[in-house]
Amino acid sequence: MDFIIPYIASVNLNATGFQIGLIFSVQVIGIMISSLFVGVLTDKVKSRRKLILLGSFGRGTAYFILYTGIILNSLVGIGIGTFSIGFFAGFFWIPFNTLIAEKSNKDHRSHAYGKRDSAIGRGMLIGSILGFIIFGVSIGNTDN
């Protein structure tokens, strides 16, 4: 979605460069805010999996908000969705990294994080390829 948001914001919504930059900034602000207390919450909660689940469902809902903002041509809706994606990312990644640290042997922890990052990279590559194909086909099939 990162490549299509500026396109939609500039072409469909005539957003300024400042507004487009603000949309991307609110995602970082969201994760900064949630990180302030999710780290403490992760230490206090018995089941980190519940926080990961909350983060997963929260991000899923945030993408739904983002898509709704795109469909309704609402810059505010896109901003709220983007903020929510960042906010719930903290609920996912902080407990997830804690789980990796707890479940892996300290002598092999870097390998575990490397495998995680490798899987993320493969997912981003495949997702980007599919996203660009869908984007290209949809642009090619629309009447101007």
CSV table of C-alpha atoms in Angstrom, one decimal:
chain,number,residue,atom,x,y,z
A,1,MET,CA,0.0,0.0,0.0
A,2,ASP,CA,2.9,2.3,0.6
A,3,PHE,CA,3.4,3.0,-3.1
A,4,ILE,CA,-0.3,3.6,-4.0
A,5,ILE,CA,-1.2,6.0,-1.2
A,6,PRO,CA,0.8,8.9,-2.6
A,7,TYR,CA,-0.6,8.2,-6.1
A,8,ILE,CA,-4.2,8.2,-4.9
A,9,ALA,CA,-3.6,11.2,-2.7
A,10,SER,CA,-2.0,13.3,-5.5
A,11,VAL,CA,-4.1,12.1,-8.5
A,12,ASN,CA,-7.5,11.5,-6.9
A,13,LEU,CA,-7.5,13.9,-4.0
A,14,ASN,CA,-5.1,16.6,-5.3
A,15,ALA,CA,-3.2,16.5,-2.1
A,16,THR,CA,-0.2,18.8,-1.6
A,17,GLY,CA,3.2,17.4,-0.9
A,18,PHE,CA,2.8,18.5,2.7
A,19,GLN,CA,-0.4,16.5,3.1
A,20,ILE,CA,1.1,13.4,1.5
A,21,GLY,CA,4.1,13.7,3.9
A,22,LEU,CA,1.7,14.1,6.8
A,23,ILE,CA,-0.1,10.9,5.9
A,24,PHE,CA,3.2,9.0,6.1
A,25,SER,CA,4.2,10.8,9.3
A,26,VAL,CA,1.1,9.8,11.2
A,27,GLN,CA,2.0,6.1,10.8
A,28,VAL,CA,5.3,6.8,12.6
A,29,ILE,CA,3.5,8.9,15.2
A,30,GLY,CA,1.1,6.0,15.8
A,31,ILE,CA,3.8,3.5,16.5
A,32,MET,CA,5.7,6.0,18.7
A,33,ILE,CA,2.6,6.5,20.8
A,34,SER,CA,1.8,2.8,21.2
A,35,SER,CA,5.4,1.9,21.9
A,36,LEU,CA,5.4,4.2,24.9
A,37,PHE,CA,3.1,1.8,26.8
A,38,VAL,CA,3.1,-1.5,24.9
A,39,GLY,CA,6.6,-2.3,26.1
A,40,VAL,CA,5.5,-2.0,29.7
A,41,LEU,CA,2.2,-3.8,29.0
A,42,THR,CA,4.1,-6.7,27.3
A,43,ASP,CA,6.2,-7.1,30.5
A,44,LYS,CA,3.1,-7.2,32.7
A,45,VAL,CA,0.8,-9.4,30.6
A,46,LYS,CA,1.0,-13.1,30.9
A,47,SER,CA,0.0,-14.0,27.4
A,48,ARG,CA,1.9,-12.0,24.8
A,49,ARG,CA,-0.1,-13.9,22.2
A,50,LYS,CA,-3.2,-11.9,23.1
A,51,LEU,CA,-1.3,-8.6,22.4
A,52,ILE,CA,-0.1,-10.0,19.1
A,53,LEU,CA,-3.7,-11.0,18.3
A,54,LEU,CA,-4.9,-7.5,19.2
A,55,GLY,CA,-2.2,-6.0,17.0
A,56,SER,CA,-3.2,-8.3,14.1
A,57,PHE,CA,-6.9,-7.6,14.3
A,58,GLY,CA,-6.2,-3.9,14.9
A,59,ARG,CA,-4.0,-3.7,11.8
A,60,GLY,CA,-6.6,-5.6,9.8
A,61,THR,CA,-9.3,-3.1,10.9
A,62,ALA,CA,-6.9,-0.2,10.2
A,63,TYR,CA,-6.4,-1.4,6.6
A,64,PHE,CA,-10.2,-1.6,6.3
A,65,ILE,CA,-10.4,2.1,7.5
A,66,LEU,CA,-7.6,3.0,5.0
A,67,TYR,CA,-9.4,1.3,2.1
A,68,THR,CA,-12.7,3.0,3.1
A,69,GLY,CA,-10.9,6.3,3.1
A,70,ILE,CA,-9.5,5.6,-0.4
A,71,ILE,CA,-13.0,4.5,-1.7
A,72,LEU,CA,-14.6,7.6,-0.2
A,73,ASN,CA,-11.8,9.9,-1.5
A,74,SER,CA,-11.2,11.1,2.1
A,75,LEU,CA,-7.8,12.3,3.0
A,76,VAL,CA,-8.8,12.4,6.7
A,77,GLY,CA,-9.9,8.7,6.4
A,78,ILE,CA,-6.7,7.7,4.8
A,79,GLY,CA,-4.8,9.6,7.6
A,80,ILE,CA,-6.8,7.9,10.3
A,81,GLY,CA,-6.3,4.5,8.7
A,82,THR,CA,-2.5,5.1,8.4
A,83,PHE,CA,-2.2,6.3,12.0
A,84,SER,CA,-4.1,3.2,13.1
A,85,ILE,CA,-1.8,0.9,11.2
A,86,GLY,CA,1.2,2.4,13.0
A,87,PHE,CA,-0.5,2.4,16.3
A,88,PHE,CA,-1.4,-1.3,16.2
A,89,ALA,CA,2.0,-2.2,14.8
A,90,GLY,CA,3.3,-1.6,18.3
A,91,PHE,CA,0.9,-4.1,19.7
A,92,PHE,CA,2.1,-6.7,17.2
A,93,TRP,CA,5.9,-6.2,16.9
A,94,ILE,CA,6.9,-5.5,20.5
A,95,PRO,CA,5.3,-8.7,22.0
A,96,PHE,CA,6.3,-10.7,18.9
A,97,ASN,CA,9.9,-9.8,19.3
A,98,THR,CA,9.6,-10.5,23.0
A,99,LEU,CA,8.2,-14.0,22.2
A,100,ILE,CA,11.2,-14.6,19.8
A,101,ALA,CA,13.6,-13.6,22.6
A,102,GLU,CA,11.9,-15.9,25.1
A,103,LYS,CA,11.6,-18.9,22.9
A,104,SER,CA,15.0,-18.8,21.3
A,105,ASN,CA,18.3,-19.9,22.8
A,106,LYS,CA,20.5,-16.8,23.4
A,107,ASP,CA,23.3,-18.3,21.3
A,108,HIS,CA,20.9,-18.6,18.3
A,109,ARG,CA,18.7,-15.5,18.8
A,110,SER,CA,20.3,-13.5,16.0
A,111,HIS,CA,19.6,-16.4,13.7
A,112,ALA,CA,15.9,-16.3,14.8
A,113,TYR,CA,15.7,-12.6,14.1
A,114,GLY,CA,17.4,-13.1,10.8
A,115,LYS,CA,14.9,-15.7,9.8
A,116,ARG,CA,12.1,-13.4,10.8
A,117,ASP,CA,13.5,-10.5,8.7
A,118,SER,CA,14.1,-12.9,5.8
A,119,ALA,CA,10.4,-14.0,5.9
A,120,ILE,CA,9.3,-10.3,6.1
A,121,GLY,CA,11.5,-9.5,3.1
A,122,ARG,CA,10.0,-12.4,1.0
A,123,GLY,CA,6.5,-11.3,2.0
A,124,MET,CA,7.3,-7.7,0.9
A,125,LEU,CA,8.8,-8.9,-2.4
A,126,ILE,CA,5.8,-11.1,-3.2
A,127,GLY,CA,3.3,-8.6,-2.0
A,128,SER,CA,4.9,-5.8,-4.0
A,129,ILE,CA,5.0,-7.9,-7.2
A,130,LEU,CA,1.3,-8.8,-6.8
A,131,GLY,CA,0.4,-5.3,-5.8
A,132,PHE,CA,2.1,-3.8,-8.9
A,133,ILE,CA,0.5,-6.4,-11.1
A,134,ILE,CA,-3.0,-5.7,-9.7
A,135,PHE,CA,-2.3,-1.9,-9.9
A,136,GLY,CA,-1.1,-2.1,-13.5
A,137,VAL,CA,-4.1,-4.3,-14.6
A,138,SER,CA,-6.6,-2.0,-12.9
A,139,ILE,CA,-5.0,1.2,-14.4
A,140,GLY,CA,-5.0,-0.5,-17.8
A,141,ASN,CA,-8.6,-1.5,-17.6
A,142,THR,CA,-10.1,1.8,-16.4
A,143,ASP,CA,-11.6,4.3,-18.8
A,144,ASN,CA,-10.2,7.8,-18.4
